[in-house]
Coordinates of C-alpha atoms and ligand atoms in Angstrom, one line a residue:
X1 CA -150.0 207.7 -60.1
X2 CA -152.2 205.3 -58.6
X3 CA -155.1 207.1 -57.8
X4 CA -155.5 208.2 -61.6
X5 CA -156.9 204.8 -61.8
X6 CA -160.6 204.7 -62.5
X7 CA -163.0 203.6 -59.7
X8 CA -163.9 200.2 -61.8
X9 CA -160.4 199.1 -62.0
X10 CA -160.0 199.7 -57.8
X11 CA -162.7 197.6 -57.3
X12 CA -161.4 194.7 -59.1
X13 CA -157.9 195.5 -57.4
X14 CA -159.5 194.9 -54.2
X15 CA -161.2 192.0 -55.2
X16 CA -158.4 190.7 -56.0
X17 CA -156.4 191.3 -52.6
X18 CA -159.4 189.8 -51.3
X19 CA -158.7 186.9 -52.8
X20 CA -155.4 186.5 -52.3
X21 CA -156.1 187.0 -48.6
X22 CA -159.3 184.1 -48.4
X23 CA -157.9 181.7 -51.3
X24 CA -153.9 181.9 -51.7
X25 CA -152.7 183.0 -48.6
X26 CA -154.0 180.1 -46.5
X27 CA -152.8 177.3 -49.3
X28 CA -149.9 179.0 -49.8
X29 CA -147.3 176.8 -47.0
X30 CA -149.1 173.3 -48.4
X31 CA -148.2 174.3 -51.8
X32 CA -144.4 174.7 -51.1
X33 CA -145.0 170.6 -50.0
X34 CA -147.2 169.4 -53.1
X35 CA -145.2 171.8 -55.4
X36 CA -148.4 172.1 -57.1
X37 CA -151.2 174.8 -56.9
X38 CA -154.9 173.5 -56.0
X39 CA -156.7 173.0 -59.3
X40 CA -159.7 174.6 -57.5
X41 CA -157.6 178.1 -57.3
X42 CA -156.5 177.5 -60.7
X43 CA -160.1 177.4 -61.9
X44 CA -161.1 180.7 -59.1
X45 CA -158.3 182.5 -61.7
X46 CA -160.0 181.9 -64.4
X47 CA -163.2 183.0 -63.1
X48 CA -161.3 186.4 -61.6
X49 CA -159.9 186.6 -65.5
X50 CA -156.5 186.7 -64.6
X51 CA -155.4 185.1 -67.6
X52 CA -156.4 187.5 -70.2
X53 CA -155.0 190.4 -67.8
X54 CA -153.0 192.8 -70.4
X55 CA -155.2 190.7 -73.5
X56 CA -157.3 193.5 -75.3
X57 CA -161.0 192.8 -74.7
X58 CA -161.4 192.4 -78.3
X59 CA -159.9 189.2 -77.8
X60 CA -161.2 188.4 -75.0
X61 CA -159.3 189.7 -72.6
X62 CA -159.6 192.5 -69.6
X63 CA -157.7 194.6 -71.7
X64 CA -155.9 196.7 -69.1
X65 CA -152.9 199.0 -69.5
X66 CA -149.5 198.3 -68.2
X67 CA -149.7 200.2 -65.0
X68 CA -153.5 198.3 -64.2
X69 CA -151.8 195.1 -64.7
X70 CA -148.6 195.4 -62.4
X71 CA -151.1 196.7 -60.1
X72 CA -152.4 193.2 -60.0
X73 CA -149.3 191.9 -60.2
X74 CA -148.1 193.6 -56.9
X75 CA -151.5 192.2 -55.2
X76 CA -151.0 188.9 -56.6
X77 CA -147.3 188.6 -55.0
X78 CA -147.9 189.5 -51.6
X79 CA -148.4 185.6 -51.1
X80 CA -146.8 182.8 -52.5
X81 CA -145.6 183.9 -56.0
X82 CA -146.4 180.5 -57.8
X83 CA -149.9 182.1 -57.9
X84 CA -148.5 185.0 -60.6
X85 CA -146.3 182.9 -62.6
X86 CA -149.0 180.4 -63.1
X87 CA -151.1 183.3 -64.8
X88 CA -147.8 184.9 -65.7
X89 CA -146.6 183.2 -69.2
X90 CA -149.9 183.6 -70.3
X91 CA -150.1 187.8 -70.0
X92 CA -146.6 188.3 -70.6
X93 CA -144.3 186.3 -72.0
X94 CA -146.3 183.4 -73.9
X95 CA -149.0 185.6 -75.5
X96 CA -147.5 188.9 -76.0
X97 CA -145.3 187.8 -79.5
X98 CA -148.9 187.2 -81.3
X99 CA -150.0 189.9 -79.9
X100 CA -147.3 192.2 -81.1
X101 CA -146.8 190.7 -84.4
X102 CA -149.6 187.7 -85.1
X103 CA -151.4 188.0 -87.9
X104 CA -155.4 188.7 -87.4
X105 CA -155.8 185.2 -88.1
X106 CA -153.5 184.0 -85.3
X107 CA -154.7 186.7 -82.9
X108 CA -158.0 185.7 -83.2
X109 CA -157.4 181.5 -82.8
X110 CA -155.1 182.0 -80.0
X111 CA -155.4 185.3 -77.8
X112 CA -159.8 184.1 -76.8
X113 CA -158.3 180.9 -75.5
X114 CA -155.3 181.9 -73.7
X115 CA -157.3 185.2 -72.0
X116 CA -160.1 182.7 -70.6
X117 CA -157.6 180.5 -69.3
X118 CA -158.1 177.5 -71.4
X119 CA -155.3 177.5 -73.2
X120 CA -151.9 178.3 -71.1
X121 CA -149.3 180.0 -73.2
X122 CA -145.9 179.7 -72.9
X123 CA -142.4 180.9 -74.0
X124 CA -139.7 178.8 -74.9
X125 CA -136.1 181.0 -75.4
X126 CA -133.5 179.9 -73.3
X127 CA -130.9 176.4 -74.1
X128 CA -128.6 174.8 -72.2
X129 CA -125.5 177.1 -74.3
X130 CA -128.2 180.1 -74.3
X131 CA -129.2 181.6 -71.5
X132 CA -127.7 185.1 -71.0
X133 CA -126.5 185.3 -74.4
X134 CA -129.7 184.8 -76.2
X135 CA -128.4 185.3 -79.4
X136 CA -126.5 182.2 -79.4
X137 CA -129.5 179.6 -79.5
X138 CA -129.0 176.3 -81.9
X139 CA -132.6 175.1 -82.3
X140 CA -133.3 175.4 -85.7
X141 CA -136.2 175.6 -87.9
X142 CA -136.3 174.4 -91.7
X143 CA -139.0 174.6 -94.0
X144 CA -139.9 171.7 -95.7
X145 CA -142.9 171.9 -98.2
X146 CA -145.9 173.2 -96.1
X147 CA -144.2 172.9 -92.5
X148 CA -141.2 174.1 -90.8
X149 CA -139.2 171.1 -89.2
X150 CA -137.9 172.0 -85.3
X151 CA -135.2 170.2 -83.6
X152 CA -133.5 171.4 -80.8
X153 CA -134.0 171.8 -76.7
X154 CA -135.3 174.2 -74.6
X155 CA -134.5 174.5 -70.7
X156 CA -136.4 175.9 -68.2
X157 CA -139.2 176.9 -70.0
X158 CA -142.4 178.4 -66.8
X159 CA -145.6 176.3 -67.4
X160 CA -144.4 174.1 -69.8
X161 CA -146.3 170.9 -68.2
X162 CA -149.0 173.1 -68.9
X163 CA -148.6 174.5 -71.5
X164 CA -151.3 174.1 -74.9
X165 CA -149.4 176.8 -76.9
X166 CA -145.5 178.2 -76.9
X167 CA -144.1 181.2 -78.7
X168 CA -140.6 179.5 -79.8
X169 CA -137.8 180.9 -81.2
X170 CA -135.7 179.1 -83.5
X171 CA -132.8 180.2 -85.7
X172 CA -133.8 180.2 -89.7
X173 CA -131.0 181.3 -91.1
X174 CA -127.4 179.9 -89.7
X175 CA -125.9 182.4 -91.5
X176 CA -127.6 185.7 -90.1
X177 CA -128.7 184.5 -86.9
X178 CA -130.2 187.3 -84.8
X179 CA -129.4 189.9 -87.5
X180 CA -132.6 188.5 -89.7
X181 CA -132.1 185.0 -88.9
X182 CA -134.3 184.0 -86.1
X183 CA -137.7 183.5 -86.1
X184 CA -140.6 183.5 -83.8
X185 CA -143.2 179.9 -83.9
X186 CA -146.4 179.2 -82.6
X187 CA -146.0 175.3 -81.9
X188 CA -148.9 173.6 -80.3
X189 CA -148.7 170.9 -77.6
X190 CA -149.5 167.6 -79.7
X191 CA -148.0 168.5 -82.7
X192 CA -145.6 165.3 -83.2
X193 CA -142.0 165.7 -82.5
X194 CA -142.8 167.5 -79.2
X195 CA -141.8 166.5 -75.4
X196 CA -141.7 168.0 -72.5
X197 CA -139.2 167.0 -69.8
X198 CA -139.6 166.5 -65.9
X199 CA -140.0 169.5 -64.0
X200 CA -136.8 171.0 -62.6
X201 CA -136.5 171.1 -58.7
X202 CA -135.7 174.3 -57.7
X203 CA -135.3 176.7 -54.9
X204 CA -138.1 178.8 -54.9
X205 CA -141.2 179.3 -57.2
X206 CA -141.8 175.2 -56.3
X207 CA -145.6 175.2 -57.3
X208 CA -144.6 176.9 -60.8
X209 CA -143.0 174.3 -62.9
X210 CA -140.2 174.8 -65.6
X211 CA -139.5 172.1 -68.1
X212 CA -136.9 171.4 -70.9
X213 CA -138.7 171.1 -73.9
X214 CA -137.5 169.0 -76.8
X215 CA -138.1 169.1 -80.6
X216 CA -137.4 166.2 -82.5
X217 CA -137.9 166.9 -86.1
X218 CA -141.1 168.6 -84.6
X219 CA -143.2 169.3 -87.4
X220 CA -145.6 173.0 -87.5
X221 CA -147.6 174.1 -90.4
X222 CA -145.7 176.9 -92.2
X223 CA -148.7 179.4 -91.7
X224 CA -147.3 179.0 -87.5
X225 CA -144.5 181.5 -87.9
X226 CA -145.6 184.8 -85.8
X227 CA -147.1 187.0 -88.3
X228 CA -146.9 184.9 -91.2
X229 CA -144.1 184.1 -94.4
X230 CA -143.7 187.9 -94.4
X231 CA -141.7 187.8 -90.1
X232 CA -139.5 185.2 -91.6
X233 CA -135.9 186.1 -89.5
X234 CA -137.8 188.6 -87.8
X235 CA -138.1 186.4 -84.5
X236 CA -135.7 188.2 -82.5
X237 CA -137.2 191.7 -82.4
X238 CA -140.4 190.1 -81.4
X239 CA -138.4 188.4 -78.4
X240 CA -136.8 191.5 -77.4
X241 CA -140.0 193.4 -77.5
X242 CA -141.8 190.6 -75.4
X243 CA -139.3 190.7 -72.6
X244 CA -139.5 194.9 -72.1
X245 CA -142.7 194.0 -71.2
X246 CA -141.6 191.0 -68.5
X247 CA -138.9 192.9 -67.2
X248 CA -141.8 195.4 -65.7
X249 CA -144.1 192.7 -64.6
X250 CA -141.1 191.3 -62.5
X251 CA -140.3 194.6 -60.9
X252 CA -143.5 194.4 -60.1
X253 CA -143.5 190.6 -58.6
X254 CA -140.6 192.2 -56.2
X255 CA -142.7 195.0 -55.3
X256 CA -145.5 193.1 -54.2
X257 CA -143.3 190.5 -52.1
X258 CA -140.9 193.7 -50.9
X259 CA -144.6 195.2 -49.5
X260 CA -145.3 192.3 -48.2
X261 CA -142.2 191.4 -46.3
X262 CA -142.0 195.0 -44.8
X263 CA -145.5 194.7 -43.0
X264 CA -144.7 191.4 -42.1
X265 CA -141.8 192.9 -40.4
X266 CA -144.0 196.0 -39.1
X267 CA -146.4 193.5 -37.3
X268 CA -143.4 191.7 -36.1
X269 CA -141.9 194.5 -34.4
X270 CA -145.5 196.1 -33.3
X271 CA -146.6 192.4 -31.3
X272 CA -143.3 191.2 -30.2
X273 CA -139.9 192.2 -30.4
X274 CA -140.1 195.7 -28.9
X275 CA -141.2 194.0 -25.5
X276 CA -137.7 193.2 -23.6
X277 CA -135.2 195.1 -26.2
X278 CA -133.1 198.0 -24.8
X279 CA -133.4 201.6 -26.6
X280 CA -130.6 201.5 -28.7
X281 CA -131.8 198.1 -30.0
X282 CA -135.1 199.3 -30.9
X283 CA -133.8 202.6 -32.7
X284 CA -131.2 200.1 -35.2
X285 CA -134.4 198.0 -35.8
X286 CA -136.4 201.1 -36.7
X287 CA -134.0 202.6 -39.0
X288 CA -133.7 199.2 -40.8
X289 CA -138.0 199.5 -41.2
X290 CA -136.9 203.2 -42.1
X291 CA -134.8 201.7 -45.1
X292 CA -137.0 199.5 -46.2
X293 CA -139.9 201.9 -46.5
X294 CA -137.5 204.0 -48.5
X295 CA -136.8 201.5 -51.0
X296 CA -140.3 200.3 -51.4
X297 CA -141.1 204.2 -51.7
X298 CA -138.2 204.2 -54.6
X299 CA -139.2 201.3 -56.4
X300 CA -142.8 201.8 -56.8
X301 CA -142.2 205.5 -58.6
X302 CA -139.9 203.8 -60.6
X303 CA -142.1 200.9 -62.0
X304 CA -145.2 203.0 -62.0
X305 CA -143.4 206.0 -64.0
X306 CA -142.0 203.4 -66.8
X307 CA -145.3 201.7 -66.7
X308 CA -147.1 205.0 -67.5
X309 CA -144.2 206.1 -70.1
X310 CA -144.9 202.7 -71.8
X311 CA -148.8 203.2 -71.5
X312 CA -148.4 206.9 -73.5
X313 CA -146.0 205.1 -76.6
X314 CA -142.8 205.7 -74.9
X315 CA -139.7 202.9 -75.7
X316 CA -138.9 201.8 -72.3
X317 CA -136.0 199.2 -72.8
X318 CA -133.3 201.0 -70.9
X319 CA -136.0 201.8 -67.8
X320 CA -138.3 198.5 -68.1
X321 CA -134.0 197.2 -67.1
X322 CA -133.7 199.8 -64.6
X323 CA -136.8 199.1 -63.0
X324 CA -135.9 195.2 -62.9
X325 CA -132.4 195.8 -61.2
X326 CA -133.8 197.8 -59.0
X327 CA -137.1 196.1 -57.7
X328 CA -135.7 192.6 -57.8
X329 CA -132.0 193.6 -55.8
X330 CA -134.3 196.0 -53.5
X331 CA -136.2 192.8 -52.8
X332 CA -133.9 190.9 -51.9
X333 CA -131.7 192.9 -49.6
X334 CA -135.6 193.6 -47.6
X335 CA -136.1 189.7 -47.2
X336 CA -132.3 189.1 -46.0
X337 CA -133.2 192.0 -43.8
X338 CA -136.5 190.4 -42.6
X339 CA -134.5 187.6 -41.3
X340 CA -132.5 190.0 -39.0
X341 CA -135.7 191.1 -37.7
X342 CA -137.4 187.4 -37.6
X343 CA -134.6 185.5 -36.3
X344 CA -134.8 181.8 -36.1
X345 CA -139.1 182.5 -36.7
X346 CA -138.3 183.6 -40.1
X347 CA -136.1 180.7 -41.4
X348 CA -138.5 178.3 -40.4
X349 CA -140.6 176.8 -43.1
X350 CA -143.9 177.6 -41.9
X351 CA -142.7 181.2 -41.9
X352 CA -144.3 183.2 -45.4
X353 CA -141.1 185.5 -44.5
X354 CA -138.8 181.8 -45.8
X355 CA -141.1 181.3 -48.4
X356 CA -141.2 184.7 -50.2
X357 CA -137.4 185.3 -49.4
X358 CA -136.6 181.7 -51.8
X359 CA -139.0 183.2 -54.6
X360 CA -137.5 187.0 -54.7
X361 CA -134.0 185.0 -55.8
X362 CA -135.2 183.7 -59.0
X363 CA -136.7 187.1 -59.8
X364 CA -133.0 188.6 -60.5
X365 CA -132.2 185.6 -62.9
X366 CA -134.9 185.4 -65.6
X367 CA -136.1 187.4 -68.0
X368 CA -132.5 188.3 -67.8
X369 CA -130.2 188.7 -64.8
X370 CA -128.9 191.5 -63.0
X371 CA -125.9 191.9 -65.0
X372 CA -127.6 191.7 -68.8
X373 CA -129.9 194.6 -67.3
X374 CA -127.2 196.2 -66.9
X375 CA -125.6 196.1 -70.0
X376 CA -128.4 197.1 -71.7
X377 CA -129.2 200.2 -69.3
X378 CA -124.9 200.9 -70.2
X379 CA -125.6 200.6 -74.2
X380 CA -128.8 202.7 -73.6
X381 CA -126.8 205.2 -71.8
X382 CA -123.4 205.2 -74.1
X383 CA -126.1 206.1 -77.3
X384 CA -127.6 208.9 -75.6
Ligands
FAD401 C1 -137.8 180.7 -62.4 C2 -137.3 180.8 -63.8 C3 -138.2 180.7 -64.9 C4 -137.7 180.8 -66.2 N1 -138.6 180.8 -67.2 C5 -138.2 180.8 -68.5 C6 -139.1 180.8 -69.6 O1 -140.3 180.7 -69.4 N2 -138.6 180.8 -70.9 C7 -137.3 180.9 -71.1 O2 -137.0 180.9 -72.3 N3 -136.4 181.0 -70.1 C8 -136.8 180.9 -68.8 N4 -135.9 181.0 -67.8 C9 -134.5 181.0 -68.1 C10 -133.8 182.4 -67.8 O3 -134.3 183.3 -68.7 C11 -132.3 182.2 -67.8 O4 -132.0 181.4 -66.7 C12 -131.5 183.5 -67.8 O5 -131.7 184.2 -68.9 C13 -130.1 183.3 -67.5 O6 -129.5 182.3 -68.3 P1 -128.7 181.1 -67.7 O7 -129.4 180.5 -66.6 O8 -128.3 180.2 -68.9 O9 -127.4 181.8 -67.1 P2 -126.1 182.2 -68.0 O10 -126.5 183.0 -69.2 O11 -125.2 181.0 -68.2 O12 -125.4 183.2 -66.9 C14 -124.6 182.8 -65.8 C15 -124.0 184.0 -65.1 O13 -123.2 184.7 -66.0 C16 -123.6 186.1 -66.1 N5 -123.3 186.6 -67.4 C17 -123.7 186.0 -68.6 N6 -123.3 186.8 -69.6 C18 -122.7 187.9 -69.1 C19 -122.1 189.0 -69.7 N7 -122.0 189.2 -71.0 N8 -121.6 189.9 -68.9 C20 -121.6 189.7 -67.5 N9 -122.2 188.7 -66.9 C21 -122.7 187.7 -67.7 C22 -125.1 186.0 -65.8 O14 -125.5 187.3 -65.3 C23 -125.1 185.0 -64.7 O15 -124.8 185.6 -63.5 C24 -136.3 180.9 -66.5 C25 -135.4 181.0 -65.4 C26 -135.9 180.9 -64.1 C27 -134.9 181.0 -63.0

């Protein structure tokens, strides 16, 4: 699949390890202390475009297809994976409802900024009583004259410190909920009645911050519903649609690290562990490189064969949670593995092997965890 891409989009695939290599690799460990990424590298991403990734150019954007941009993805995660979930919200998750269902006029304010990087975009779904079940969300939304009227709170919402511009969804209609009741706002940091919370301190992902994110009688101009008057209750279907699309990227995120760990490993064993171990020992370390390889192997047709399906018009919901499940679980059974093979080295914090084993974790919660995939690939699979 891969070498189907053109020669253009190889080039800026190898720039791009290049830069991971030279610029995030080496800040990668001092990151995990400050919990913040450089603004220096923040600016190199917006120079690289790595904002506007899956953005059409029309707006601005590099305009690849799905299978270019988990490409980068994979490159991008081979180091600390702050880096991709800095750029991530804005390529996925916090841009893709207006792209999907904006009107021309909110396509054409929002998408330019967001794809250059001045303007982060985030996505603000999940409560405190709605994580898994996202149908169960209380923030409301009430229109009152010309605005809608927001009051509710949001939990850990990626970028949201950040964050100039969130896709929120909000429930319209008590009464229908997420059969017509929910809909889908563009609510701009400033607009009064907004705060955002202190960042949550978490296990992994430390230099990507998520926020709660309060509304309190939060005023937004009626026009600010995705799409316009006419997407009234239609909020949920854009949600839904959005997170296909972030269920791929984070198989993706997985792969990367997954590739990452494994030649980790492979130098590992190549420089140092060989010396001094007895046969048998070596052989059980091979056939645990063995299994990695054949996962990695696995995982990557996987992605890049829903990736394609969704680049030719195919629905990919039951696969794009296949694909997650798979990459994310695959990745974390290679970094558990990686500390068999890295011993005590491994679990120390300068270790990249430490670092990238934390981060793979939060990849099978959100966007869903393991077991909502798996509902969803069950319903898919009971309606054939
Ligand atoms: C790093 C990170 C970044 C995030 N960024 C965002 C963001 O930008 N925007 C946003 O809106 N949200 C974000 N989230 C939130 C994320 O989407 C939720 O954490 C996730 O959907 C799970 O919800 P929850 O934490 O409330 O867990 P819960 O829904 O309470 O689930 C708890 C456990 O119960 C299981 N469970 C729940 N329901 C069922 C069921 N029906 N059957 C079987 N098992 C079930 C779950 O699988 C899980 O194991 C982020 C989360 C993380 C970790």
């Amino acid at each position: 699949m891969a070498s189907a891409m053109s020669e253009e989009f190889e080039k800026f695939r190898l720039k791009i390890r290049n830069f991971v290599e030279k610029e995030l690799d080496p800040v990668s460990i001092k990151i995990e202390q400050d919990t913040k990424i450089p603004d220096k590298i923040v600016d190199q991403m917006r120079q690289l475009g790595l904002f506007g990734l899956s953005i059409p150019k029309e707006y601005g954007g590099l305009g690849l297809s799905t299978i270019e941009e988990i490409t980068i993805y994979e490159e991008i995660t081979r180091t600390n994976a702050c880096h991709r979930s800095r750029i991530g919200t804005s390529n996925g998750i916090g841009s893709m409802g207006i792209l999907y269902d904006g009107t021309e006029e909110q396509k054409r304010k929002y998408l330019p900024r967001i794809a250059a990087g001045e303007w982060t975009a985030a996505f603000a779904l999940t409560e405190p009583d709605a994580g898994s079940d996202a149908a169960n969300i209380s923030t409301s939304a009430v229109l009152k004259d010309d605005h809608w009227v927001l009051n509710g709170t949001k939990q850990f919402i990626t970028n949201a410190d950040t964050a100039r511009v969130f896709t929120v969804i909000a429930v319209t209609d008590e009464q229908k909920r997420a059969r017509g009741g929910v809909s889908a706002f563009i609510v701009e940091q400033g607009m009064p009645g907004l705060s955002i919370g202190s960042a949550d301190l978490k296990m992994g992902l430390k230099g990507s911050h998520t926020n709660e994110v309060v509304f309190k009688d939060c005023q937004v101009p009626k026009e600010n519903i995705i799409g316009g008057m006419e997407k009234v209750g239609e909020g949920f279907k854009t949600a839904m649609s959005v997170l296909d699309k972030g269920r791929l990227s984070m198989g993706a995120c997985a792969l990367g690290a997954a590739q990452k760990i494994m030649e980790l490993c492979i130098e590992k064993i190549k420089n140092k562990i060989i010396e001094g171990l007895q046969k048998k020992e070596i052989q059980a370390i091979q056939f645990d490189l063995a299994d990695m390889g054949i996962q990695i192997y696995a995982a990557r047709q996987m992605l890049y064969n829903t990736a394609s399906l969704r680049d030719h018009g195919g629905n990919i919901t039951a696969e794009a949670s296949m694909v997650k499940v798979f990459c994310t679980e695959m990745a974390s059974r290679i970094a558990e593995k990686a500390i068999d093979i890295f011993e005590m080295d491994g679990c120390l914090t300068s270790n990249q092997i430490e670092i990238l084993l934390r981060d793979v974790r939060l990849y099978r919660i959100y966007e869903g965890t393991s077991e909502i995939q798996r509902i969803i690939i069950a319903r898919n699979l009971l309606k054939k």
